Coordinates of C-alpha atoms and ligand atoms in Angstrom, one line a residue:
Chain A
M26 CA 27.4 -4.1 -30.6
D27 CA 26.4 -4.0 -34.1
F28 CA 27.3 -7.4 -35.6
Q29 CA 24.6 -9.6 -36.8
R30 CA 22.8 -11.8 -34.4
G31 CA 23.6 -15.3 -35.1
S32 CA 26.4 -14.7 -37.4
R33 CA 29.1 -17.1 -37.5
H34 CA 31.6 -14.4 -38.3
C35 CA 34.0 -13.8 -35.7
P36 CA 33.6 -10.0 -34.9
S37 CA 37.2 -9.9 -33.8
S38 CA 38.4 -10.4 -37.3
R39 CA 37.2 -7.0 -38.3
G40 CA 36.4 -3.7 -36.6
P41 CA 38.3 -2.0 -33.9
W42 CA 39.4 -5.1 -32.2
C43 CA 41.4 -6.3 -35.3
G44 CA 45.0 -7.1 -34.8
K45 CA 45.2 -6.7 -31.1
I46 CA 43.9 -10.0 -30.1
K47 CA 45.6 -13.4 -30.0
L48 CA 43.6 -16.2 -31.5
A49 CA 42.7 -18.0 -28.3
N50 CA 41.4 -14.8 -26.7
A51 CA 39.6 -13.9 -29.8
D52 CA 37.7 -17.1 -29.5
D53 CA 36.8 -16.3 -26.0
L54 CA 35.7 -12.9 -26.9
H55 CA 33.7 -14.2 -29.7
S56 CA 31.8 -16.7 -27.6
Y57 CA 31.1 -14.1 -25.0
L58 CA 29.8 -11.6 -27.6
C59 CA 27.8 -14.2 -29.4
V60 CA 26.3 -15.4 -26.1
S61 CA 25.5 -11.9 -25.1
A62 CA 23.6 -11.6 -28.4
T63 CA 21.6 -14.6 -27.1
V64 CA 23.1 -16.9 -29.6
I65 CA 24.8 -19.8 -27.9
P66 CA 27.6 -21.2 -29.9
K67 CA 28.8 -24.7 -29.8
P68 CA 31.0 -25.3 -26.8
T69 CA 34.4 -25.4 -28.2
T70 CA 36.7 -24.1 -25.5
R71 CA 36.5 -24.5 -21.7
W72 CA 35.8 -20.7 -21.4
S73 CA 32.9 -20.7 -23.7
R74 CA 31.4 -23.7 -22.0
L75 CA 31.7 -21.9 -18.7
L76 CA 30.1 -18.9 -20.1
R77 CA 27.4 -21.0 -21.7
G78 CA 26.6 -22.6 -18.4
A79 CA 26.5 -19.2 -16.7
V80 CA 24.2 -17.7 -19.3
A81 CA 21.9 -20.7 -19.1
L82 CA 21.7 -20.3 -15.3
L83 CA 21.1 -16.6 -15.5
A84 CA 18.4 -16.9 -18.2
C85 CA 16.6 -20.1 -17.4
A86 CA 17.0 -20.9 -13.7
P87 CA 13.6 -20.9 -11.9
A88 CA 12.8 -17.5 -10.7
G89 CA 11.9 -17.0 -7.1
H90 CA 14.3 -19.5 -5.8
V91 CA 16.3 -17.4 -3.3
A92 CA 19.6 -19.3 -3.6
V93 CA 19.5 -19.3 -7.4
G94 CA 18.4 -15.7 -7.4
R95 CA 21.4 -14.6 -5.2
L96 CA 23.8 -16.8 -7.2
R97 CA 22.4 -15.1 -10.3
S98 CA 23.1 -11.6 -9.1
W99 CA 26.7 -12.6 -8.1
L100 CA 27.2 -14.2 -11.4
S101 CA 26.3 -11.1 -13.3
F102 CA 28.9 -9.3 -11.3
A103 CA 31.4 -12.1 -11.8
M104 CA 30.9 -12.0 -15.5
L105 CA 31.4 -8.3 -15.7
V106 CA 34.7 -8.5 -13.7
G107 CA 35.7 -11.5 -15.8
L108 CA 35.2 -9.5 -18.9
W109 CA 37.2 -6.7 -17.5
A110 CA 40.0 -9.0 -16.4
A111 CA 40.0 -10.7 -19.9
A112 CA 40.1 -7.3 -21.6
S113 CA 43.1 -6.3 -19.4
A114 CA 44.9 -9.6 -19.8
A115 CA 44.4 -9.4 -23.5
G116 CA 46.1 -6.0 -23.5
L117 CA 43.0 -4.3 -24.9
T118 CA 43.3 -1.6 -22.3
T119 CA 46.0 0.8 -21.2
P120 CA 46.5 0.4 -17.5
F121 CA 46.5 4.1 -17.2
L122 CA 42.9 4.4 -18.5
L123 CA 41.5 1.1 -17.2
P124 CA 43.7 -0.8 -14.6
A125 CA 43.4 -4.5 -14.3
P126 CA 40.9 -5.7 -11.5
L127 CA 43.8 -7.3 -9.7
A128 CA 45.7 -4.0 -9.6
V129 CA 42.7 -2.2 -8.3
L130 CA 42.2 -5.0 -5.6
E131 CA 45.9 -4.5 -4.6
T132 CA 45.6 -0.8 -4.3
G133 CA 42.4 -1.2 -2.4
T134 CA 43.9 -3.6 0.1
R135 CA 46.8 -1.2 0.5
L136 CA 44.5 1.8 1.1
V137 CA 42.4 -0.2 3.6
A138 CA 45.6 -1.4 5.4
D139 CA 47.1 2.0 5.7
G140 CA 43.7 3.5 6.9
T141 CA 43.3 6.0 4.0
L142 CA 40.2 4.4 2.6
I143 CA 38.5 3.9 6.0
G144 CA 39.3 7.5 6.9
H145 CA 37.8 8.9 3.7
L146 CA 34.8 6.5 3.9
A147 CA 34.1 7.6 7.5
V148 CA 34.2 11.2 6.6
S149 CA 31.7 10.6 3.7
F150 CA 29.5 8.3 5.8
V151 CA 29.2 10.9 8.6
R152 CA 28.2 13.6 6.1
V153 CA 25.6 11.3 4.6
A154 CA 24.2 10.1 7.9
A155 CA 23.8 13.7 9.2
G156 CA 22.3 15.0 6.0
F157 CA 20.0 12.1 5.5
A158 CA 18.8 12.3 9.2
L159 CA 18.1 16.0 8.8
A160 CA 16.3 15.5 5.5
V161 CA 14.0 12.9 7.0
L162 CA 13.3 15.1 10.0
L163 CA 12.4 17.9 7.6
A164 CA 10.7 16.3 4.7
I165 CA 8.3 13.7 6.3
P166 CA 6.7 16.2 8.8
L167 CA 6.5 18.9 6.2
A168 CA 4.9 16.6 3.6
T169 CA 2.4 15.5 6.2
I170 CA 1.5 19.1 7.1
I171 CA 1.3 20.1 3.5
A172 CA -1.0 17.2 2.7
A173 CA -3.3 17.8 5.6
L174 CA -3.6 21.5 5.6
A175 CA -4.8 23.3 2.4
P176 CA -3.3 26.7 3.4
A177 CA 0.1 25.2 4.1
R178 CA -0.2 23.6 0.6
A179 CA -1.0 26.9 -1.2
L180 CA 1.8 28.6 0.7
L181 CA 4.7 26.2 0.5
L182 CA 4.2 24.0 -2.4
P183 CA 5.1 26.5 -5.3
P184 CA 8.4 27.6 -3.7
L185 CA 9.3 23.9 -3.1
E186 CA 8.4 23.0 -6.6
F187 CA 10.6 25.7 -7.8
L188 CA 13.5 24.5 -5.6
R189 CA 13.0 21.0 -6.7
H190 CA 14.1 21.7 -10.2
V191 CA 17.4 23.3 -9.1
P192 CA 20.0 20.4 -9.0
P193 CA 21.7 20.4 -5.6
L194 CA 25.1 20.5 -7.1
G195 CA 24.3 23.7 -8.8
L196 CA 23.8 25.3 -5.5
V197 CA 27.2 24.2 -4.1
P198 CA 28.9 27.6 -4.8
L199 CA 26.0 29.4 -3.0
L200 CA 26.1 26.8 -0.2
I201 CA 29.8 27.4 0.3
L202 CA 29.2 31.2 0.4
W203 CA 26.4 30.7 3.1
F204 CA 27.8 27.8 5.2
G205 CA 31.5 28.0 4.5
I206 CA 33.9 25.5 3.1
G207 CA 33.5 23.1 6.1
E208 CA 31.0 20.3 6.9
A209 CA 27.9 22.4 6.9
S210 CA 27.9 23.1 3.2
K211 CA 28.4 19.4 2.4
V212 CA 25.6 18.4 4.7
A213 CA 23.4 21.1 3.1
V214 CA 24.0 19.6 -0.3
I215 CA 22.9 16.1 1.1
V216 CA 19.8 17.6 2.7
L217 CA 18.8 19.1 -0.6
A218 CA 19.5 16.0 -2.6
A219 CA 17.5 13.8 -0.1
F220 CA 14.7 16.2 0.7
F221 CA 12.7 15.8 -2.5
P222 CA 12.5 12.1 -3.0
L223 CA 11.5 11.9 0.7
F224 CA 9.0 14.8 0.4
L225 CA 7.4 13.7 -2.7
G226 CA 7.3 10.1 -1.6
T227 CA 5.6 11.0 1.6
L228 CA 3.2 13.6 0.0
G229 CA 2.3 11.0 -2.7
G230 CA 1.7 8.2 -0.2
I231 CA -0.5 10.4 2.0
T232 CA -2.6 11.8 -0.8
Q233 CA -3.1 8.3 -2.2
C234 CA -4.4 7.0 1.0
D235 CA -7.5 5.0 0.4
P236 CA -10.5 7.1 1.5
K237 CA -12.3 3.9 2.4
L238 CA -9.8 3.5 5.3
I239 CA -10.3 7.0 6.3
E240 CA -14.1 6.4 6.6
V241 CA -13.4 3.6 9.0
G242 CA -11.6 6.1 11.2
R243 CA -14.5 8.5 11.0
I244 CA -16.9 5.7 11.9
C245 CA -14.7 5.0 15.0
G246 CA -15.2 8.7 15.9
F247 CA -11.4 9.6 15.6
S248 CA -10.3 13.2 15.4
R249 CA -8.5 14.5 12.2
R250 CA -5.3 14.3 14.0
A251 CA -6.0 10.6 15.0
I252 CA -7.0 9.7 11.5
I253 CA -3.7 11.1 10.1
G254 CA -1.6 9.4 12.7
R255 CA -3.3 6.1 12.9
I256 CA -4.5 5.6 9.3
V257 CA -3.0 8.1 6.7
V258 CA 0.7 7.9 7.8
P259 CA 0.8 4.1 8.3
A260 CA -0.9 3.7 4.9
A261 CA 1.8 5.9 3.4
T262 CA 4.7 3.9 4.7
P263 CA 5.4 1.9 1.6
A264 CA 5.6 5.1 -0.4
I265 CA 7.7 6.7 2.3
I266 CA 10.1 3.8 2.2
V267 CA 10.5 4.1 -1.5
G268 CA 11.3 7.8 -1.0
L269 CA 13.9 6.7 1.7
R270 CA 15.6 4.3 -0.7
L271 CA 15.6 6.9 -3.4
A272 CA 16.9 9.5 -1.1
L273 CA 19.8 7.3 0.1
G274 CA 20.9 6.9 -3.4
Y275 CA 20.6 10.6 -4.3
C276 CA 22.4 11.5 -1.0
W277 CA 25.4 9.4 -1.9
R278 CA 25.6 10.9 -5.5
A279 CA 25.3 14.4 -4.3
L280 CA 27.9 13.9 -1.5
V281 CA 30.5 12.6 -4.0
G282 CA 29.7 15.5 -6.2
A283 CA 30.0 18.0 -3.4
E284 CA 33.3 16.5 -2.4
L285 CA 34.7 16.7 -5.9
I286 CA 34.1 20.4 -5.9
A287 CA 35.4 21.4 -2.4
A288 CA 36.6 19.1 0.3
S289 CA 39.8 18.0 2.0
A290 CA 38.6 14.5 2.9
G291 CA 35.9 12.0 1.8
L292 CA 35.6 9.5 -1.1
G293 CA 35.0 12.3 -3.6
F294 CA 38.1 14.1 -2.5
M295 CA 40.0 10.9 -2.7
I296 CA 39.0 10.3 -6.3
L297 CA 39.8 14.0 -7.3
D298 CA 43.2 13.8 -5.5
A299 CA 43.9 10.5 -7.4
E300 CA 43.1 12.2 -10.7
M301 CA 45.6 14.9 -9.9
L302 CA 48.2 12.3 -9.3
A303 CA 47.1 10.2 -12.3
R304 CA 46.4 7.3 -10.0
T305 CA 43.6 5.6 -12.0
D306 CA 43.8 2.6 -9.7
I307 CA 42.7 4.8 -6.7
I308 CA 39.9 6.3 -8.7
F309 CA 38.7 2.8 -9.3
V310 CA 38.9 1.9 -5.6
G311 CA 36.9 5.0 -4.9
I312 CA 34.2 4.2 -7.6
V313 CA 34.0 0.6 -6.4
T314 CA 33.7 1.6 -2.8
I315 CA 30.9 4.2 -3.6
G316 CA 29.1 1.6 -5.6
L317 CA 29.4 -1.1 -2.8
M318 CA 28.4 1.4 -0.2
G319 CA 25.3 2.2 -2.3
L320 CA 24.5 -1.5 -2.6
A321 CA 24.9 -2.1 1.0
F322 CA 22.6 0.8 2.0
D323 CA 20.0 -0.5 -0.4
T324 CA 20.2 -4.1 0.8
L325 CA 19.9 -2.8 4.4
A326 CA 16.9 -0.6 3.4
L327 CA 15.3 -3.6 1.8
A328 CA 15.8 -5.7 4.8
L329 CA 14.3 -3.0 6.8
T330 CA 11.4 -2.7 4.6
R331 CA 10.7 -6.4 5.0
R332 CA 10.7 -6.1 8.7
L333 CA 8.6 -2.8 8.9
V334 CA 6.1 -3.3 6.2
P335 CA 5.6 -7.1 5.9
W336 CA 2.3 -6.6 4.2
V337 CA 3.8 -5.0 1.1
R338 CA 5.0 -7.2 -1.7
Q339 CA 8.6 -6.8 -2.7
E340 CA 8.3 -8.4 -6.0
L341 CA 5.9 -8.4 -8.8
N342 CA 4.7 -12.0 -9.4
L343 CA 2.9 -12.6 -12.6
G344 CA 2.9 -16.4 -12.2
R345 CA 5.0 -18.9 -14.1
G346 CA 8.7 -18.5 -14.7
Chain B
M30 CA -45.6 4.6 12.1
A31 CA -46.8 6.4 15.1
A32 CA -44.8 9.6 15.5
A33 CA -44.8 9.3 19.2
E34 CA -43.1 5.9 19.2
P35 CA -39.5 6.0 20.6
A36 CA -37.0 5.5 17.8
A37 CA -33.4 4.6 17.8
F38 CA -33.0 7.0 14.9
A39 CA -35.3 8.7 12.5
L40 CA -35.0 10.3 9.0
E41 CA -37.5 12.8 7.9
A42 CA -37.9 13.6 4.2
I43 CA -34.2 13.1 3.7
T44 CA -32.8 14.2 0.2
K45 CA -29.4 13.5 -1.2
R46 CA -28.2 14.5 -4.6
Y47 CA -25.0 13.8 -6.5
A48 CA -23.6 15.6 -9.5
L49 CA -22.6 12.9 -11.9
R50 CA -20.7 14.3 -14.9
G51 CA -22.9 17.5 -14.8
R52 CA -26.0 15.4 -14.4
D53 CA -28.0 15.6 -11.2
V54 CA -28.5 12.2 -9.6
L55 CA -31.2 12.0 -6.9
A56 CA -29.8 9.2 -4.7
I57 CA -32.3 9.7 -2.0
D58 CA -35.7 11.3 -2.6
R59 CA -37.6 12.8 0.4
L60 CA -37.2 9.5 2.3
S61 CA -38.6 9.0 5.8
L62 CA -37.8 6.2 8.1
A63 CA -37.7 5.5 11.8
C64 CA -36.2 2.3 13.5
R65 CA -37.2 1.2 17.0
P66 CA -34.4 0.6 19.5
G67 CA -33.3 -3.0 19.2
E68 CA -35.1 -3.7 15.9
F69 CA -33.5 -5.6 13.1
V70 CA -34.4 -3.9 9.9
A71 CA -33.4 -5.1 6.4
L72 CA -33.2 -2.8 3.4
V73 CA -33.6 -4.4 0.0
G74 CA -33.6 -3.2 -3.5
R75 CA -31.8 -3.2 -6.9
S76 CA -28.3 -1.9 -7.1
G77 CA -28.3 1.9 -7.6
C78 CA -31.5 2.5 -5.8
G79 CA -29.7 4.4 -3.0
K80 CA -29.2 1.9 -0.2
T81 CA -25.6 2.6 0.5
T82 CA -26.2 6.4 0.4
L83 CA -29.0 5.9 2.9
L84 CA -26.8 4.0 5.3
R85 CA -24.0 6.4 4.8
T86 CA -26.3 9.3 5.7
V87 CA -27.3 7.5 9.0
A88 CA -23.5 6.8 9.7
G89 CA -22.8 10.5 9.2
L90 CA -20.4 9.9 6.3
E91 CA -22.8 11.9 4.0
Q92 CA -24.6 15.2 4.7
P93 CA -28.1 15.1 3.3
D94 CA -29.2 18.0 0.9
G95 CA -32.5 18.2 2.6
G96 CA -34.7 16.8 5.5
T97 CA -33.6 16.0 9.0
F98 CA -31.9 13.2 10.7
R99 CA -32.0 12.7 14.4
W100 CA -30.8 10.0 16.8
G101 CA -33.8 8.9 19.0
R102 CA -32.0 9.6 22.4
P103 CA -32.8 13.0 24.1
G104 CA -29.1 14.0 23.9
G105 CA -29.2 13.8 20.1
R106 CA -26.2 11.3 19.7
P107 CA -26.2 7.6 20.4
A108 CA -23.5 6.1 22.5
R109 CA -22.1 4.7 19.2
A110 CA -23.1 3.7 15.7
A111 CA -20.8 1.3 13.9
M112 CA -20.7 0.3 10.3
V113 CA -19.7 -2.8 8.5
F114 CA -18.9 -1.9 4.8
Q115 CA -19.3 -4.0 1.8
E116 CA -15.5 -4.7 1.8
P117 CA -13.7 -5.6 5.0
R118 CA -11.6 -2.3 4.9
L119 CA -9.0 -3.7 7.4
M120 CA -5.8 -1.8 8.2
P121 CA -3.2 -3.9 6.3
W122 CA -0.4 -3.0 8.7
L123 CA -2.2 -4.2 11.7
T124 CA -2.8 -7.7 12.9
V125 CA -6.3 -9.1 13.3
R126 CA -6.3 -8.5 17.0
Q127 CA -5.2 -4.9 16.5
N128 CA -7.8 -4.4 13.7
V129 CA -10.6 -5.7 15.9
G130 CA -9.6 -3.3 18.7
F131 CA -8.9 -0.4 16.3
G132 CA -11.8 1.7 17.2
M133 CA -11.2 1.4 21.0
M134 CA -7.6 2.8 20.9
D135 CA -8.6 5.7 23.0
A136 CA -10.4 3.7 25.6
P137 CA -8.8 4.1 29.0
D138 CA -9.5 0.6 30.1
R139 CA -6.8 -1.3 28.1
A140 CA -7.3 -4.5 29.9
G141 CA -11.0 -4.3 29.3
V142 CA -10.6 -3.8 25.6
E143 CA -8.1 -6.6 25.3
Q144 CA -10.7 -8.9 27.0
A145 CA -13.4 -7.7 24.6
V146 CA -11.2 -8.3 21.6
A147 CA -10.3 -11.8 22.7
R148 CA -14.0 -12.6 23.4
L149 CA -15.0 -11.3 19.9
L150 CA -12.2 -13.2 18.2
E151 CA -13.7 -16.3 19.8
L152 CA -17.0 -15.3 18.8
V153 CA -16.1 -15.0 15.0
E154 CA -13.9 -18.1 15.4
L155 CA -10.6 -16.3 14.6
S156 CA -8.6 -16.7 17.8
A157 CA -6.2 -18.9 16.0
F158 CA -5.5 -15.9 13.6
A159 CA -5.2 -13.2 16.2
D160 CA -1.7 -12.4 15.1
A161 CA -2.2 -12.8 11.4
L162 CA -2.1 -9.9 9.0
P163 CA -5.2 -9.2 6.8
H164 CA -3.4 -10.3 3.6
Q165 CA -3.1 -13.7 5.2
L166 CA -6.9 -14.1 5.5
S167 CA -9.6 -15.3 3.1
G168 CA -12.4 -12.9 2.2
G169 CA -14.8 -14.5 4.7
M170 CA -12.3 -14.3 7.5
A171 CA -11.5 -10.7 6.7
Q172 CA -15.2 -9.8 6.7
R173 CA -15.6 -11.6 10.1
V174 CA -12.8 -9.4 11.4
A175 CA -14.6 -6.3 10.2
L176 CA -17.8 -7.5 11.9
A177 CA -15.8 -8.0 15.1
R178 CA -14.2 -4.5 14.8
A179 CA -17.8 -3.0 14.5
L180 CA -19.0 -5.0 17.5
C181 CA -15.9 -4.0 19.5
L182 CA -17.3 -0.4 19.4
D183 CA -20.3 -1.8 21.5
P184 CA -22.7 0.1 19.1
D185 CA -26.2 0.9 19.8
V186 CA -26.8 1.0 16.1
L187 CA -25.1 -1.4 13.7
L188 CA -25.2 -0.4 10.1
M189 CA -24.3 -3.1 7.6
D190 CA -24.0 -2.6 3.9
E191 CA -24.2 -5.9 2.0
P192 CA -21.6 -7.3 4.4
F193 CA -21.8 -10.8 3.1
G194 CA -22.3 -9.9 -0.5
A195 CA -18.9 -11.0 -1.7
L196 CA -18.8 -14.3 0.3
D197 CA -19.5 -17.8 -0.8
A198 CA -22.8 -19.4 0.0
F199 CA -21.4 -21.5 3.0
T200 CA -19.7 -18.7 4.7
R201 CA -22.5 -16.5 4.1
R202 CA -24.9 -18.8 5.7
A203 CA -22.6 -19.3 8.7
L204 CA -22.2 -15.6 9.2
Q205 CA -25.9 -15.0 8.9
R206 CA -26.4 -17.4 11.7
E207 CA -23.6 -15.9 13.7
L208 CA -25.0 -12.4 13.3
V209 CA -28.5 -13.4 14.5
Q210 CA -26.9 -15.2 17.4
L211 CA -25.0 -12.0 18.4
W212 CA -28.0 -9.8 18.0
L213 CA -30.2 -12.1 20.1
G214 CA -27.3 -12.6 22.6
A215 CA -27.1 -9.0 23.3
E216 CA -30.8 -9.0 24.4
R217 CA -31.7 -7.1 21.3
R218 CA -30.1 -4.1 22.6
R219 CA -28.6 -3.2 19.3
T220 CA -30.6 -1.7 16.4
V221 CA -29.5 -3.3 13.1
L222 CA -29.9 -1.7 9.7
F223 CA -28.9 -4.3 7.2
V224 CA -28.7 -3.6 3.5
T225 CA -28.8 -6.5 1.1
H226 CA -29.9 -7.2 -2.4
D227 CA -30.6 -10.9 -1.4
V228 CA -34.3 -11.1 -0.5
E229 CA -33.8 -14.4 1.2
E230 CA -31.1 -13.0 3.4
A231 CA -33.4 -10.2 4.4
V232 CA -36.2 -12.6 5.4
L233 CA -33.8 -14.8 7.3
L234 CA -32.4 -12.0 9.4
A235 CA -34.8 -9.1 9.9
E236 CA -38.0 -8.3 11.7
R237 CA -39.0 -5.9 9.1
V238 CA -38.0 -5.6 5.5
L239 CA -38.0 -2.4 3.6
V240 CA -38.0 -2.2 -0.1
M241 CA -36.3 0.7 -1.7
R242 CA -36.5 1.9 -5.4
A243 CA -35.1 5.0 -7.0
G244 CA -34.3 6.6 -3.7
R245 CA -37.6 6.0 -2.0
L246 CA -39.1 3.4 0.2
V247 CA -41.9 1.6 -1.8
A248 CA -43.0 -1.2 0.4
E249 CA -42.6 -2.6 3.9
V250 CA -43.0 -6.3 5.0
A251 CA -43.0 -7.5 8.5
V252 CA -41.5 -10.9 9.3
P253 CA -43.2 -12.2 12.3
L254 CA -41.1 -15.5 12.4
A255 CA -39.2 -16.9 15.3
Y256 CA -35.4 -17.3 15.2
P257 CA -33.5 -19.3 14.1
R258 CA -35.0 -19.2 10.7
R259 CA -34.2 -21.8 8.0
P260 CA -34.3 -21.0 4.3
E261 CA -36.5 -24.1 3.5
D262 CA -39.1 -23.2 6.1
I263 CA -42.4 -22.8 4.3
N264 CA -43.1 -19.4 5.9
V265 CA -39.6 -18.0 4.9
V266 CA -40.2 -19.3 1.3
A267 CA -43.7 -17.7 1.2
L268 CA -42.4 -14.4 2.6
R269 CA -39.4 -14.5 0.2
E270 CA -41.8 -14.9 -2.7
R271 CA -44.1 -12.3 -1.6
L272 CA -41.2 -9.8 -1.3
I273 CA -40.0 -10.6 -4.8
D274 CA -43.5 -10.1 -6.0
T275 CA -43.6 -6.8 -4.2
I276 CA -40.3 -5.6 -5.7
T277 CA -41.3 -6.5 -9.2
E278 CA -44.7 -5.1 -8.7
S279 CA -43.5 -1.9 -7.4
H280 CA -42.0 -1.3 -10.8
S281 CA -45.4 -0.8 -12.3
N282 CA -47.1 0.4 -9.2
E283 CA -45.7 3.8 -8.2
R284 CA -47.5 3.8 -4.8
T285 CA -45.1 4.7 -2.1
L286 CA -44.9 4.3 1.5
Q287 CA -44.4 7.6 3.2
Ligands
ADP25 N1 -20.0 9.5 -4.6 C1 -21.0 9.5 -5.6 N2 -20.9 10.3 -6.6 C2 -21.8 10.4 -7.6 N3 -22.9 9.6 -7.5 C3 -23.1 8.7 -6.6 C4 -22.1 8.6 -5.5 N4 -22.5 7.7 -4.7 C5 -23.7 7.2 -5.2 N5 -24.0 7.8 -6.3 C6 -25.2 7.6 -7.1 O1 -26.3 7.5 -6.2 C7 -27.2 6.3 -6.6 C8 -27.4 5.5 -5.5 O2 -26.1 4.8 -5.2 P1 -25.9 3.8 -4.0 O3 -26.5 4.4 -2.8 O4 -24.5 3.4 -4.0 O5 -26.9 2.6 -4.4 P2 -27.0 1.1 -3.9 O6 -26.2 1.0 -2.7 O7 -28.5 0.8 -3.7 O8 -26.5 0.1 -5.0 C9 -26.6 5.7 -7.9 O9 -27.2 6.3 -9.0 C10 -25.1 6.2 -7.8 O10 -24.6 6.4 -9.1
MG26 MG1 -24.4 -0.3 -2.4

């Protein structure tokens, strides 16, 4: 937004917003925009007071307090949806391009009720689960072998480096030729997408293993294999988990991409189908579902991380604040 | 030193070089040393004189560029050599209990190892922290865990590289006493090679103090005092001063002990 910081000008009186806004809404918008530019105006309306409080909470609440932190992340969502609702209510948007949140919610409820959404979600979920599991089984052992054995490194790393730079979606046509139009090609795309974050995370974690810890293993008289299993791999778990989290996100993205190109079920297909039917509300339901699933996965992964690697810090703490 | 005397281990004219940015660093220079079984030997010297390198060579972590190293036993290898490093080097993902038993993971007698771990935890006064993770320990506690881990290997030779260097004076004193107790308690079965740059520590702990400089042994002082020794003991003070004199003296005096 390119209005001047701290300007008392109402941006709505000029620019693209002009003419479409009723005064009360313009005031609201003004206070939001000004707030977002870190200038907090005098609380004139109830709306602006609310926003002011919200921003104050977001910006100033003591960090590290769990409840406040959680409230904060919900608040940032609520503000986004609020803005969306306000824009829709103000008639700033065409329902065809950007349906109101309530309309999306209604469609979502209907799609859940008639089983459509759950069906597509289940199809996508199974694909991700299968692809992700395969990628884990491939990438982690392969990275371990490559890190431990110089000949394997020399042989396998260059072709893998080459493949890494080919986006998985670019391979979809080829994968369809090879694996057919069915499930196998979709799973293959997901494996490709998840493989490299996992592989590189593991490889990085293993090669970064503190040689001082390895020396402890040598003093204990451990074999090379025991040193890898008991010291190197455990030491690499934090990096592997980062790889897992990245891979989950990549999986999900690649899946929807693949389903957009060729599928007869799944969230990506649902979105594409809705586009054909000009049902923007369904597209939004799809987008929100994808986002929510991603969030759910990551929350789960974080919770698992806390359980599995309690010795690794989750947050940077610079003190104060 | 009489060549016929049985030794726990012996180094003969050991040389170790490092290439440091193209420059050749002679970390150990034709050094010979033999330790009797059960002897407590301290190695002192300024930092950079090669103490760590010498210890790592004995531990088998470095291959010497020249000379020979041998274990005193006829078979060639001791039952076990353990090392306590300058840092605790605990596995951050294992509990204190698991860290102490780390080197005995392959031992068939699980119950025996568990017992030994419990006994060692009591010895280093960390039983209450058996299930804590290393990041929950203070530096002194972590170093005690490292000591317990080394002892759990039931080593014939215990190699210690400035193990108490990073600790506060109180903890250090307590651990020094504990170490002497442990060594005496094991009927002096264990040979200890203890590296330190603290001359007083060397006099308090060792039967024999070796002074190292620029990769060579330059002096040797016997400490014929009974344990436990106290730092304010007149004999300890006298020996400490003599050693400090020796170390400073050896700067001008190039005579070596080979
Ligand atoms: N890994 C290494 N690479 C290069 N030089 C080393 C290495 N380790 C030790 N040195 C050199 O060897 C010399 C002796 O080091 P060290 O044995 O660590 O001394 P001390 O333990 O007595 O302080 C020093 O000059 C040091 O720079
Ligand atoms: Mg050193």
